[in-house]
Coordinates of C-alpha atoms in Angstrom, one line a residue:
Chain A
X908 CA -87.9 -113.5 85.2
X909 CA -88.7 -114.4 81.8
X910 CA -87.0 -111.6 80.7
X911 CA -84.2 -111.3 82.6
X912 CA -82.9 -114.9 81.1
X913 CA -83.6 -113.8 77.4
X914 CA -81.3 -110.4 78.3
X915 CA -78.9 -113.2 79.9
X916 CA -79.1 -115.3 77.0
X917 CA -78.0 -112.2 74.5
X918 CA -75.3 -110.9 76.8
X919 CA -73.9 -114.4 76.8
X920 CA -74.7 -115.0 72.3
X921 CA -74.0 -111.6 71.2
X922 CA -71.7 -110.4 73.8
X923 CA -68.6 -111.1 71.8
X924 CA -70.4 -109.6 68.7
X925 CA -70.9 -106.5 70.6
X926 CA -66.9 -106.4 71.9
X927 CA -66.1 -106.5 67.8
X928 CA -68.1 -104.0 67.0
X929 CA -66.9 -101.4 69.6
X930 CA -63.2 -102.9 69.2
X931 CA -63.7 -102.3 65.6
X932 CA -65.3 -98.1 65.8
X933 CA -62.2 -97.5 67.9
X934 CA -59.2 -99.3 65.4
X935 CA -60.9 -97.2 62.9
X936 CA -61.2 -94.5 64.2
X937 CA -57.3 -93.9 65.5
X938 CA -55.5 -96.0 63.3
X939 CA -54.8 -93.5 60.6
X940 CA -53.9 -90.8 63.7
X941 CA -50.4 -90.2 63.9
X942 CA -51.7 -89.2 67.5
X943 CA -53.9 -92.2 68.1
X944 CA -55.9 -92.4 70.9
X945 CA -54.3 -89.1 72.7
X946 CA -56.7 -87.4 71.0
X947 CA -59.2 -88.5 73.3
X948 CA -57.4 -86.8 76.0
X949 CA -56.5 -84.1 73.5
X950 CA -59.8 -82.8 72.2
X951 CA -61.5 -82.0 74.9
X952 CA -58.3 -80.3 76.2
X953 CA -58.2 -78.0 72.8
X954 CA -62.1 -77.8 72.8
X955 CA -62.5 -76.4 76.1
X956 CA -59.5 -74.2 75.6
X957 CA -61.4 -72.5 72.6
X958 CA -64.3 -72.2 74.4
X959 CA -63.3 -71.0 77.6
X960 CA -60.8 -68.3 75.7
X961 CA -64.4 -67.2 73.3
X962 CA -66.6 -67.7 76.5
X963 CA -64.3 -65.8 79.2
X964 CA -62.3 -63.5 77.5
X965 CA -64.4 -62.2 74.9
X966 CA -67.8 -62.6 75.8
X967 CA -66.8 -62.3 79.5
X968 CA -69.2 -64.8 80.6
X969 CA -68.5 -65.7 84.5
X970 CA -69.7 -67.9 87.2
X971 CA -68.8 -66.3 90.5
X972 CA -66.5 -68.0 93.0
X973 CA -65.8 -71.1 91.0
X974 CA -63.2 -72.0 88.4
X975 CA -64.9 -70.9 84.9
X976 CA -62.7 -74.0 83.3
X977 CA -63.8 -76.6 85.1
X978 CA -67.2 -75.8 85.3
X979 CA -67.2 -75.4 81.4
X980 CA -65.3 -78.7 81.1
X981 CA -67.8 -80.6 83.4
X982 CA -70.7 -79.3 81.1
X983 CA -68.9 -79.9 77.9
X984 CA -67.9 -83.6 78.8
X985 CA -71.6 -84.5 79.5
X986 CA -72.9 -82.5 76.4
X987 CA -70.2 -84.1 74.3
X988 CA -70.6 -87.8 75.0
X989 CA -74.3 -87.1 74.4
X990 CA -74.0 -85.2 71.0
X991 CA -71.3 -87.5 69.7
X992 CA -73.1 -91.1 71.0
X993 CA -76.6 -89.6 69.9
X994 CA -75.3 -88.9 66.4
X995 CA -73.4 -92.0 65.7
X996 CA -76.3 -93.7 67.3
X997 CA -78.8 -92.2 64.5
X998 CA -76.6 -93.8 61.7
X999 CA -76.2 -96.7 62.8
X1000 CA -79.0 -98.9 61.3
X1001 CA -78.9 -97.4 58.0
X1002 CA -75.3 -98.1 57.8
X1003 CA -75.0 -101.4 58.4
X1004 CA -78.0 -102.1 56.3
X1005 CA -76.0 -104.7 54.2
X1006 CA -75.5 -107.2 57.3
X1007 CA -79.2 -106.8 58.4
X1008 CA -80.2 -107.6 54.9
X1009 CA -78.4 -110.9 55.1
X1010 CA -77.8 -112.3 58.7
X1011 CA -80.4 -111.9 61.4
X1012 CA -79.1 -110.0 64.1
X1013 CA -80.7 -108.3 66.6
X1014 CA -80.8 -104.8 65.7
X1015 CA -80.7 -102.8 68.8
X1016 CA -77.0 -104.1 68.9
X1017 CA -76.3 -101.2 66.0
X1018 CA -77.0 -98.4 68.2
X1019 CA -76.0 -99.8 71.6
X1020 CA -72.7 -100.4 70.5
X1021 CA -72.2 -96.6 69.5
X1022 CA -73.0 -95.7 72.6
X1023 CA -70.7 -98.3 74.2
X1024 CA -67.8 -97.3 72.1
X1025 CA -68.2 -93.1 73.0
X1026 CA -68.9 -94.0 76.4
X1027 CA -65.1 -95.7 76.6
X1028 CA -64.2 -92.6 75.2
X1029 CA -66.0 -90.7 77.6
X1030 CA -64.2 -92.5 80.7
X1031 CA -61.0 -91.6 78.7
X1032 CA -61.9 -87.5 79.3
X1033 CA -62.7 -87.5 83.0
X1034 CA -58.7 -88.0 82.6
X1035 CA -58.3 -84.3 81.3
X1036 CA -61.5 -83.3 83.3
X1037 CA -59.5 -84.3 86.6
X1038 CA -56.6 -82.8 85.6
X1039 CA -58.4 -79.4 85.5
X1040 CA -60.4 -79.7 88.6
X1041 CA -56.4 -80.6 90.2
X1042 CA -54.3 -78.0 88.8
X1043 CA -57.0 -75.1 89.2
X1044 CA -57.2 -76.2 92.6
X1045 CA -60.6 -77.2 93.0
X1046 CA -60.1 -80.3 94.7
X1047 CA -61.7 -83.4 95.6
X1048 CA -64.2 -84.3 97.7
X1049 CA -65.7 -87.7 98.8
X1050 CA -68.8 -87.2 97.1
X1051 CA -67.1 -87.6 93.7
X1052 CA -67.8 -91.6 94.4
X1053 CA -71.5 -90.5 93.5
X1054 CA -70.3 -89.5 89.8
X1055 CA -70.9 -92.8 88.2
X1056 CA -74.2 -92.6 89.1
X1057 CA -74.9 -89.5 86.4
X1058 CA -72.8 -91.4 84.1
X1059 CA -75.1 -94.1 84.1
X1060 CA -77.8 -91.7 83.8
X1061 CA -76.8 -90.0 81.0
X1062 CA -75.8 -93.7 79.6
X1063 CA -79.1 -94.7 79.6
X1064 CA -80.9 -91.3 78.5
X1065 CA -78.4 -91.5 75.5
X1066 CA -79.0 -95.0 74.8
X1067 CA -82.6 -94.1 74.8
X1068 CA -82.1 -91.3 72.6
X1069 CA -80.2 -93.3 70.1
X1070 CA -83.2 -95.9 70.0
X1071 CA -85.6 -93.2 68.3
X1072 CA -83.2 -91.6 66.1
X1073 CA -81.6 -94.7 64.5
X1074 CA -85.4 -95.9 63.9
X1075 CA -87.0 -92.3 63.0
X1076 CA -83.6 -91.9 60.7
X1077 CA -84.7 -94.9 58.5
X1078 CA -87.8 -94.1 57.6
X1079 CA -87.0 -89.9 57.4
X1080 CA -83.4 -90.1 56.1
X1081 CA -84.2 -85.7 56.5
X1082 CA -83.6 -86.6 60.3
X1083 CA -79.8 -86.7 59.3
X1084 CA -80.0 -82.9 59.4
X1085 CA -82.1 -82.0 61.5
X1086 CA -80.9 -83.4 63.9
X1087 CA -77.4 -81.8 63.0
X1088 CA -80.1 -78.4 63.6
X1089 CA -81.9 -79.5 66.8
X1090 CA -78.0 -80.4 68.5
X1091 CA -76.8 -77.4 68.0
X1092 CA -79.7 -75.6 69.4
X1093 CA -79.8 -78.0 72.5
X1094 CA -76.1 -76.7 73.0
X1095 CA -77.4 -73.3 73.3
X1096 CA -80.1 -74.4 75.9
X1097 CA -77.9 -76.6 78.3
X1098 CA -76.4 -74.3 80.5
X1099 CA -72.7 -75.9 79.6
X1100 CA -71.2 -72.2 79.2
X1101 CA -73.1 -70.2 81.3
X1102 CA -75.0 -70.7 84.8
X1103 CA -78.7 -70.8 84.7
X1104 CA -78.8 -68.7 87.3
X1105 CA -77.9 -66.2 85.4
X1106 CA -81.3 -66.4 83.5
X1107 CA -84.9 -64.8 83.8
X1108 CA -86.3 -67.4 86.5
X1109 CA -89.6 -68.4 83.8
X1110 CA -87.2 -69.3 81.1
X1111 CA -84.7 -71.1 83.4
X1112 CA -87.6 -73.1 85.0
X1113 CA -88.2 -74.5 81.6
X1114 CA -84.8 -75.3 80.9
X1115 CA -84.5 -77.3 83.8
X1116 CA -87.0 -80.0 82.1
X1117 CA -84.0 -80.6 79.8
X1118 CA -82.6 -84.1 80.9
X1119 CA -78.8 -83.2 79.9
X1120 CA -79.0 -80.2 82.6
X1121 CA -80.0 -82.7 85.3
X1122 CA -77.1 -84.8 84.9
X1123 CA -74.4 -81.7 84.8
X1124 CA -76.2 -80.2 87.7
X1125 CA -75.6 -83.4 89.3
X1126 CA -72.1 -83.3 88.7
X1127 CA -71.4 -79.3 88.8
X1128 CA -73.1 -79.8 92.8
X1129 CA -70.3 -82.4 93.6
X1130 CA -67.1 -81.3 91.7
X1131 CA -67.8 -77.5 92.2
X1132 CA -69.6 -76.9 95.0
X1133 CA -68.7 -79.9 96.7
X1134 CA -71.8 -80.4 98.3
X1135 CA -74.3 -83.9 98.4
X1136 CA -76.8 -83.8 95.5
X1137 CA -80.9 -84.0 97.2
X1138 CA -82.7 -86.5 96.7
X1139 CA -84.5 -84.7 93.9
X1140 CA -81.1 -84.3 92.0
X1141 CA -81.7 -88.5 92.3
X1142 CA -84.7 -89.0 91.3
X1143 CA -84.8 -86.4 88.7
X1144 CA -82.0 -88.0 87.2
X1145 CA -82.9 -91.4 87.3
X1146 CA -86.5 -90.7 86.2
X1147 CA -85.7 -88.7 82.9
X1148 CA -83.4 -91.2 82.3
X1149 CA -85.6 -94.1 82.5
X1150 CA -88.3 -92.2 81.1
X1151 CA -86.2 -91.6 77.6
X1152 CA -84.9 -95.6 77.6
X1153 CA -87.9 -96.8 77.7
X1154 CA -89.6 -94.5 75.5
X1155 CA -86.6 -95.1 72.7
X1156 CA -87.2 -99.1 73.4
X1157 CA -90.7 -98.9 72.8
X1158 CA -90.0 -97.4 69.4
X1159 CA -87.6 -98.8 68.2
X1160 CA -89.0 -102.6 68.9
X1161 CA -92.3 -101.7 67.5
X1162 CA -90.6 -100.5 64.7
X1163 CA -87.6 -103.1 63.9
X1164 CA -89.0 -105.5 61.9
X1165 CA -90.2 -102.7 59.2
X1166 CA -86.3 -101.5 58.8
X1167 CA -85.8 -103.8 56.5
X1168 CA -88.2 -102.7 53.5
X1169 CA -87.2 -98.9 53.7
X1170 CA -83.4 -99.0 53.8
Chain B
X1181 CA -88.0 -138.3 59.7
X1182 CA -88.3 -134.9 61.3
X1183 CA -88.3 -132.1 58.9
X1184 CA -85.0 -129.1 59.5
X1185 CA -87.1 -126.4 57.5
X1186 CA -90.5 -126.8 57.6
X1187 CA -92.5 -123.9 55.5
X1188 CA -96.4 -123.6 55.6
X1189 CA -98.2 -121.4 53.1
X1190 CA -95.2 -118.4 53.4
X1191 CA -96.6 -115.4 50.7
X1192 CA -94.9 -112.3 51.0
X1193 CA -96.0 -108.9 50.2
X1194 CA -94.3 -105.6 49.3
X1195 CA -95.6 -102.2 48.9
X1196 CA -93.8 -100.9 45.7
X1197 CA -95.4 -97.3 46.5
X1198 CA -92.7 -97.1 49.1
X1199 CA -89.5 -95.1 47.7
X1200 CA -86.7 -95.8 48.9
X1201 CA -85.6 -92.8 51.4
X1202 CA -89.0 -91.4 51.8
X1203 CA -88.3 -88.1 52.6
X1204 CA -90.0 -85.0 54.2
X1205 CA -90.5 -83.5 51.3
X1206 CA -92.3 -86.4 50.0
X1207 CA -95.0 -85.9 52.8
X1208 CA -95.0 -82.4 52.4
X1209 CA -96.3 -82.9 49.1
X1210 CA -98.2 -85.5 49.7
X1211 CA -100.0 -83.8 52.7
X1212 CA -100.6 -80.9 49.8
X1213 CA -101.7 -83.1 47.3
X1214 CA -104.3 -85.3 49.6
X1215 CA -102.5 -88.2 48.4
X1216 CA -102.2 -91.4 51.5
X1217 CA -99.0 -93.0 50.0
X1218 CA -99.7 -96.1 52.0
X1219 CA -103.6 -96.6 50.6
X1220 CA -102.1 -96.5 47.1
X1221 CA -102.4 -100.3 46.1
X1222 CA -99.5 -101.7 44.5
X1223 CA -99.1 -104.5 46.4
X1224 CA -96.5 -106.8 45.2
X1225 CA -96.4 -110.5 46.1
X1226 CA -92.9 -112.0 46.2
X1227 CA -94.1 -114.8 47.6
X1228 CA -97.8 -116.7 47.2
X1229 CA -98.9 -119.7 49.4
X1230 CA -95.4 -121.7 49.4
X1231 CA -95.2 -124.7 51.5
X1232 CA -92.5 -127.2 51.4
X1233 CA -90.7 -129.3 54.1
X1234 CA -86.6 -130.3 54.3
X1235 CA -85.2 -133.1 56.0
X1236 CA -81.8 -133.1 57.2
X1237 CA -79.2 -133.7 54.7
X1238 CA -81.0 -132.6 51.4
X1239 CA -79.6 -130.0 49.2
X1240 CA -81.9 -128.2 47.7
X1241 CA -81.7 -125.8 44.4
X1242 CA -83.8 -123.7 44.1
X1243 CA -83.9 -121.9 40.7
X1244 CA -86.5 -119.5 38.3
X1245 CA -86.0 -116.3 36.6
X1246 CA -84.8 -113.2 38.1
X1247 CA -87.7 -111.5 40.5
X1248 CA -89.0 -115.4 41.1
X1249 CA -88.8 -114.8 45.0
X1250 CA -85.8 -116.9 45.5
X1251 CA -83.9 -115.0 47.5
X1252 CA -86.9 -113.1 49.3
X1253 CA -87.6 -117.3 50.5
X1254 CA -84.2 -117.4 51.8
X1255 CA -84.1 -114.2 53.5
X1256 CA -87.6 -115.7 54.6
X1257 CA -85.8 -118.7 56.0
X1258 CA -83.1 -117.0 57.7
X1259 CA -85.0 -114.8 59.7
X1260 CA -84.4 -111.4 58.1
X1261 CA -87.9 -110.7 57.2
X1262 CA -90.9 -111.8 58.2
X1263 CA -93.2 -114.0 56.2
X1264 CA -96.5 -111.4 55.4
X1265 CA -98.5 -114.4 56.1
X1266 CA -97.5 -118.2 56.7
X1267 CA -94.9 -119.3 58.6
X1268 CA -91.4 -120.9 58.5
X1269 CA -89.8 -123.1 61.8
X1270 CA -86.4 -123.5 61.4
X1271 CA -85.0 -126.3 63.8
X1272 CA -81.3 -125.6 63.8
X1273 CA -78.5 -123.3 63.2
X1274 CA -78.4 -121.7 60.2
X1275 CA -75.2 -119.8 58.4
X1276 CA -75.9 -117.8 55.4
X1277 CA -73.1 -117.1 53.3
X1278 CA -72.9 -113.3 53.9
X1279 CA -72.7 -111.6 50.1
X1280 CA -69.4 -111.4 49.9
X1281 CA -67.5 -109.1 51.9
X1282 CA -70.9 -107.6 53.5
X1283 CA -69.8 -108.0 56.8
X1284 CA -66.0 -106.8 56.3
X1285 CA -64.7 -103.7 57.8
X1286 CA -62.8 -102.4 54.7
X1287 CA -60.0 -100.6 57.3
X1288 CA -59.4 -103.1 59.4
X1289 CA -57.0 -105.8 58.4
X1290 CA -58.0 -109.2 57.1
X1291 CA -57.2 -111.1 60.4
X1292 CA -59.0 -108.3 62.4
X1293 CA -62.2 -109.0 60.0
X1294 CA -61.7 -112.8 60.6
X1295 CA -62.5 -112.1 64.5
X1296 CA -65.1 -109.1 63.3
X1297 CA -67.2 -111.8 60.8
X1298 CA -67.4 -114.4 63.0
X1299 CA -68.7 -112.8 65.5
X1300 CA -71.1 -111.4 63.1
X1301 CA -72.0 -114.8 62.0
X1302 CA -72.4 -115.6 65.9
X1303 CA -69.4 -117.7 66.3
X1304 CA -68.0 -117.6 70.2
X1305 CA -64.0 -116.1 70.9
X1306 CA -62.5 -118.7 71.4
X1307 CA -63.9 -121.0 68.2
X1308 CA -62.7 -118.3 66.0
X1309 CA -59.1 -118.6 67.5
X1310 CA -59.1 -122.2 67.0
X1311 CA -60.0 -122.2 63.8
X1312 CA -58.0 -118.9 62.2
X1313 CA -55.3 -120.9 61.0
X1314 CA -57.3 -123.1 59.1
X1315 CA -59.6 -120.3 57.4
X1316 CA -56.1 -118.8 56.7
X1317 CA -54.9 -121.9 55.2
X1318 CA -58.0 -122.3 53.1
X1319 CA -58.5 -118.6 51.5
X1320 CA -54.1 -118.9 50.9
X1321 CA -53.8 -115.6 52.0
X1322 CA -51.5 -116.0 54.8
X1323 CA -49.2 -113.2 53.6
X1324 CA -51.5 -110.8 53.4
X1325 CA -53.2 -111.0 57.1
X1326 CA -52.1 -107.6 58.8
X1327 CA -53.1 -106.1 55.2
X1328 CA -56.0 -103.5 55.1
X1329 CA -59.0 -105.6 53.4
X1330 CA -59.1 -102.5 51.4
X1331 CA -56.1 -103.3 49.2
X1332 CA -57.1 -106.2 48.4
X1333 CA -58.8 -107.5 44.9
X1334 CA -62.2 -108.3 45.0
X1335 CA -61.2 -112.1 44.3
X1336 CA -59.3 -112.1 47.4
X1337 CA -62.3 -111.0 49.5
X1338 CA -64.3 -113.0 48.1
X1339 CA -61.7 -116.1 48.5
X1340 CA -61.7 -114.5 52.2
X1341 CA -65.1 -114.3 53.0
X1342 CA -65.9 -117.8 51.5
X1343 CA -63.5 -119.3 53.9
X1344 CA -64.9 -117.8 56.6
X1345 CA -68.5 -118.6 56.0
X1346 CA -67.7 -122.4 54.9
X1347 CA -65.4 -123.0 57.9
X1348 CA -67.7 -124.2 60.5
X1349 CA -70.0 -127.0 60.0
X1350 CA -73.7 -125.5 60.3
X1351 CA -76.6 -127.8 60.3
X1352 CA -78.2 -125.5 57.5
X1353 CA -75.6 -123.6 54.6
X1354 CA -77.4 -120.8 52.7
X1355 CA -75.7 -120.2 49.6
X1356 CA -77.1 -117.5 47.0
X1357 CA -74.6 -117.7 43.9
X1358 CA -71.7 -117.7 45.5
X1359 CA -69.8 -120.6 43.7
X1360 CA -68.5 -118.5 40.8
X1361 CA -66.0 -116.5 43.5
X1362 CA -62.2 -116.0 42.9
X1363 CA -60.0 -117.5 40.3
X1364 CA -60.4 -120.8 38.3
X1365 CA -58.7 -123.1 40.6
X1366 CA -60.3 -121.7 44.0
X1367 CA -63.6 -121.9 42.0
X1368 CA -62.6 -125.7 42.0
X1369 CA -61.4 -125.8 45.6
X1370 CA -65.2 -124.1 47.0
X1371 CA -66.5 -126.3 44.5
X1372 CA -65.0 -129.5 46.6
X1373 CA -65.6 -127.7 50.1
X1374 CA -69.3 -127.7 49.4
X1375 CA -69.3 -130.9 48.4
X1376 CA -67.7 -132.3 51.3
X1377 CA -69.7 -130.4 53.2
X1378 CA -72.7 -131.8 51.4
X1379 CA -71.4 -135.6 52.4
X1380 CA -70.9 -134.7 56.0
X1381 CA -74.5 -134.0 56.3
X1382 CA -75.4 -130.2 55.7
X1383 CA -78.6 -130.0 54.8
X1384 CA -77.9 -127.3 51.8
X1385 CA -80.4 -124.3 50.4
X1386 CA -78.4 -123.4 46.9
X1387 CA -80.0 -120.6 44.6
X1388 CA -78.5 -120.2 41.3
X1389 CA -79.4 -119.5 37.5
X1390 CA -77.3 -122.2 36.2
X1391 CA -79.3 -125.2 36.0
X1392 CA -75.7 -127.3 35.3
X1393 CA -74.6 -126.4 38.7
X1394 CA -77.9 -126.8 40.7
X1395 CA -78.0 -130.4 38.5
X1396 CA -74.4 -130.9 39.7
X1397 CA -74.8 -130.4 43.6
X1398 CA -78.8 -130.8 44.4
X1399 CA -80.7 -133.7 45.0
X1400 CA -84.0 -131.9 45.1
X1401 CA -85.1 -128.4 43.1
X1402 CA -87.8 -126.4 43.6
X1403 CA -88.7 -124.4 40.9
X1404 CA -90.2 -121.0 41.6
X1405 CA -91.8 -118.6 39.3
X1406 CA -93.8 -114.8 40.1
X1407 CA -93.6 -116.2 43.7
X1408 CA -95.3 -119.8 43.3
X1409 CA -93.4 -122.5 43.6
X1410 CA -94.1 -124.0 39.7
X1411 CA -92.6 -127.7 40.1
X1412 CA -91.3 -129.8 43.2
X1413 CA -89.0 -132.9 43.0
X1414 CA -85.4 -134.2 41.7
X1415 CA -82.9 -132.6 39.2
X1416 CA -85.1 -133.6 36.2
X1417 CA -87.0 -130.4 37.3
X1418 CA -83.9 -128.6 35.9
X1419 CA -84.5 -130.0 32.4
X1420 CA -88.0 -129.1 32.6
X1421 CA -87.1 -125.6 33.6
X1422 CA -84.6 -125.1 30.5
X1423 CA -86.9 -126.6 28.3
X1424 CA -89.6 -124.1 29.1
X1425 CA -87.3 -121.7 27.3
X1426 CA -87.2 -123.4 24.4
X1427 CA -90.7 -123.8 23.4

């Protein structure tokens, strides 16, 4: 109960702080675009375009009797919120090191507010995503109103994330690149461009431990096979999820108050 | 009369074996060479065993060389480290004067930063709106709102981010040499802002190297050396502090 006031008492004190910071991310970020914010419909356009052309065409990877865009496009808008909110998470205490130096402020607002401002960004590209799953016909189905629920999964899992590698990234500034190393490789091992199925059964067991592939599944059962996630799907999801928050809050509040003399 | 700051036996300690950016490399080799960075001892103490209470209203100085722990007591005082041992209450809200510009957004424009500061500083929405005009007014900068705080000089930031900090009225003002900001006549104009501030109650923490200032504004000064806190009382601690060069 306790607990709940003190999160009801930050909403209401640093709420507005949290607004300017996200507010702030996004002017930046487009205001020297000639394109501004259509890039966020853009990118992922152009992206999956690239990859579906390499991935298709070239490489002739298929999944049968589904649309090979949308079921890349599904996998690359879940893989990309996490890789882009996870990374700018990471920086995010070291870079505003100046304010913490000078102003108390609760610290966890750094990285939460990263995740915040890709996660608008996110909601931007289910505009492209359903554009796809219309024109190529795939169509809708009333489960889609169970979406937001991996949304918030993969919300909180990259949330959680963001807490260990913004507090790990100030005390092992090396975690800048290897993380850049241990993304790509976790590109490779979600099954974004290809179907796990496709797989030797041991190896695609272990894959299915990876939290990003629960979420995608999740979504890949509704949008493409149009079917009701089990109740596994839920739990699985949920519990990875939770799992990784509280895991990345237990880290980073033991570790906040030592930021300060290693930055 | 109830004491605002209240400080009991606050020492600070640093560990000067920690590099800044320790790296893996650095634990590679120290791994190789047997070495437990964190046993080595050189413990430095900012701070030793300072106590001292504030009533509302005073304006303290607080003045000593360079490395005397003043600004590790403020930083103390506002919350942004921890006190190694001791502790410091703190009854009311406190607004440090961000170093200047620290908390601007060098892309956005100055008006955008207004909104982005204040909320730093912890200021609601709608306070901010009510009082842009006037911050605008004060830092005379009105033509250049919608201009990118990158183009500006660094006295017009500073004239901006002074205007900001000073605009509210906060029970406690933390100001770490901040007078000497802008040109001559808005060093006169910050001047008078602190000094109205001072007469309408402000209970003042002012660090600065030049005695003549601390003598102008303070009616206490704390004099702090190597972390101790050397003399305790009213401006005539200045004079003893410049004397002590002089012998």
């Amino acid at each position: 109960m306790k607990s709940v006031k003190n999160i009801a008492f930050a909403l209401k004190t640093y709420g507005f702080l949290m607004q300017q910071l996200v507010g702030r991310d996004f002017k930046v970020k487009y205001k020297r675009n000639v394109l501004g914010i259509a890039w966020s419909l853009l990118y992922p356009v152009l992206l999956m375009g690239v990859m579906a052309i390499v991935f298709s065409r070239i490489f002739k990877i298929n999944v049968p009797g589904v649309s090979y865009l949308v079921y890349l496009m599904t996998g690359l808008v879940y893989f990309n919120y996490f890789s882009e909110a996870s990374s700018l998470a990471m920086g995010s205490v070291v870079v505003n090191f100046s304010l913490i130096n000078k102003v108390y402020l609760p610290k966890y607002i750094f990285p939460l507010s990263k995740c915040i401002f890709v996660g608008i960004n996110f909601l931007l590209t289910l505009i492209p995503l359903y554009a796809v799953i219309i024109l190529t016909g795939t169509g809708l189905n009333w489960y889609h109103l169970l979406l937001p629920f991996s949304f918030f999964c993969l919300f909180l899992f990259t949330v959680g994330m963001g807490f260990v590698l913004s507090a790990v990234s100030v005390f092992l500034r090396d975690m800048f690149y290897i993380y850049g190393i241990v993304l790509t490789l976790w590109t490779y091992l979600t099954p974004i461009m290809y179907d796990i199925n496709m797989m030797n059964p041991k190896f695609a067991a272990i894959l299915k431990f990876n939290p990003l592939y629960q979420y995608i599944n999740f979504a890949r059962m509704i949008i493409i096979y149009r079917s009701c996630p089990s109740w596994l799907n839920f739990v699985a999801s949920l519990g990875s999820a939770l799992l990784v928050l509280l895991f990345g809050v237990f880290v980073f509040r033991r570790n906040q108050d030592k930021f300060i003399y290693y930055i | 009369m109830q004491s605002i700051i209240s400080a009991k036996n606050v020492s600070m300690r640093f560990n000067l074996g920690i590099e800044k950016g320790y790296s893996l490399k650095q634990a590679f080799v120290d791994l190789i060479t047997g070495k437990r960075r964190d046993k080595i001892d050189n413990d430095f103490w900012a701070l030793t065993d300072v106590s001292f209470e504030v009533a509302p209203g005073e304006v303290i100085g607080f003045i000593g060389n360079n490395g005397a722990g003043k600004s590790t007591l403020l930083k103390v005082i506002a919350g942004v480290m921890n006190p190694t041992k001791g502790s410091v209450s703190v009854c009311g809200n406190i607004c440090p004067m961000i170093e200047l510009g620290a908390g601007f957004d060098m892309d956005l424009t100055a008006d955008e930063n207004i909104f982005l500061n204040g909320a730093i500083m912890g200021y609601s929405k709608d306070f901010i709106s009510s009082k842009r005009d006037e911050i605008v007014e004060f830092s005379e900068l009105s033509d250049f709102m919608s201009v990118p705080v990158k183009n500006f000089s660094s006295g017009m930031i500073a004239r901006l981010a002074f205007s900001i900090a000073t605009i509210v009225d906060p029970e406690i003002l933390i100001v770490d040499e901040i007078l000497s900001v802008g040109d001559y006549s808005f060093q006169q104009k910050s001047e008078e802002k602190m000094l109205s501030m001072i007469k309408g109650g402000t209970t003042v923490l002012f660090v600065s190297h030049s005695a003549a200032s601390v003598k102008k504004i303070c009616n206490r000064v704390i004099w702090l050396d190597h972390g101790h806190v050397i003399k305790d009382g009213d401006t005539s601690v200045c004079d003893e502090y410049v004397a002590s060069f002089s012998v």
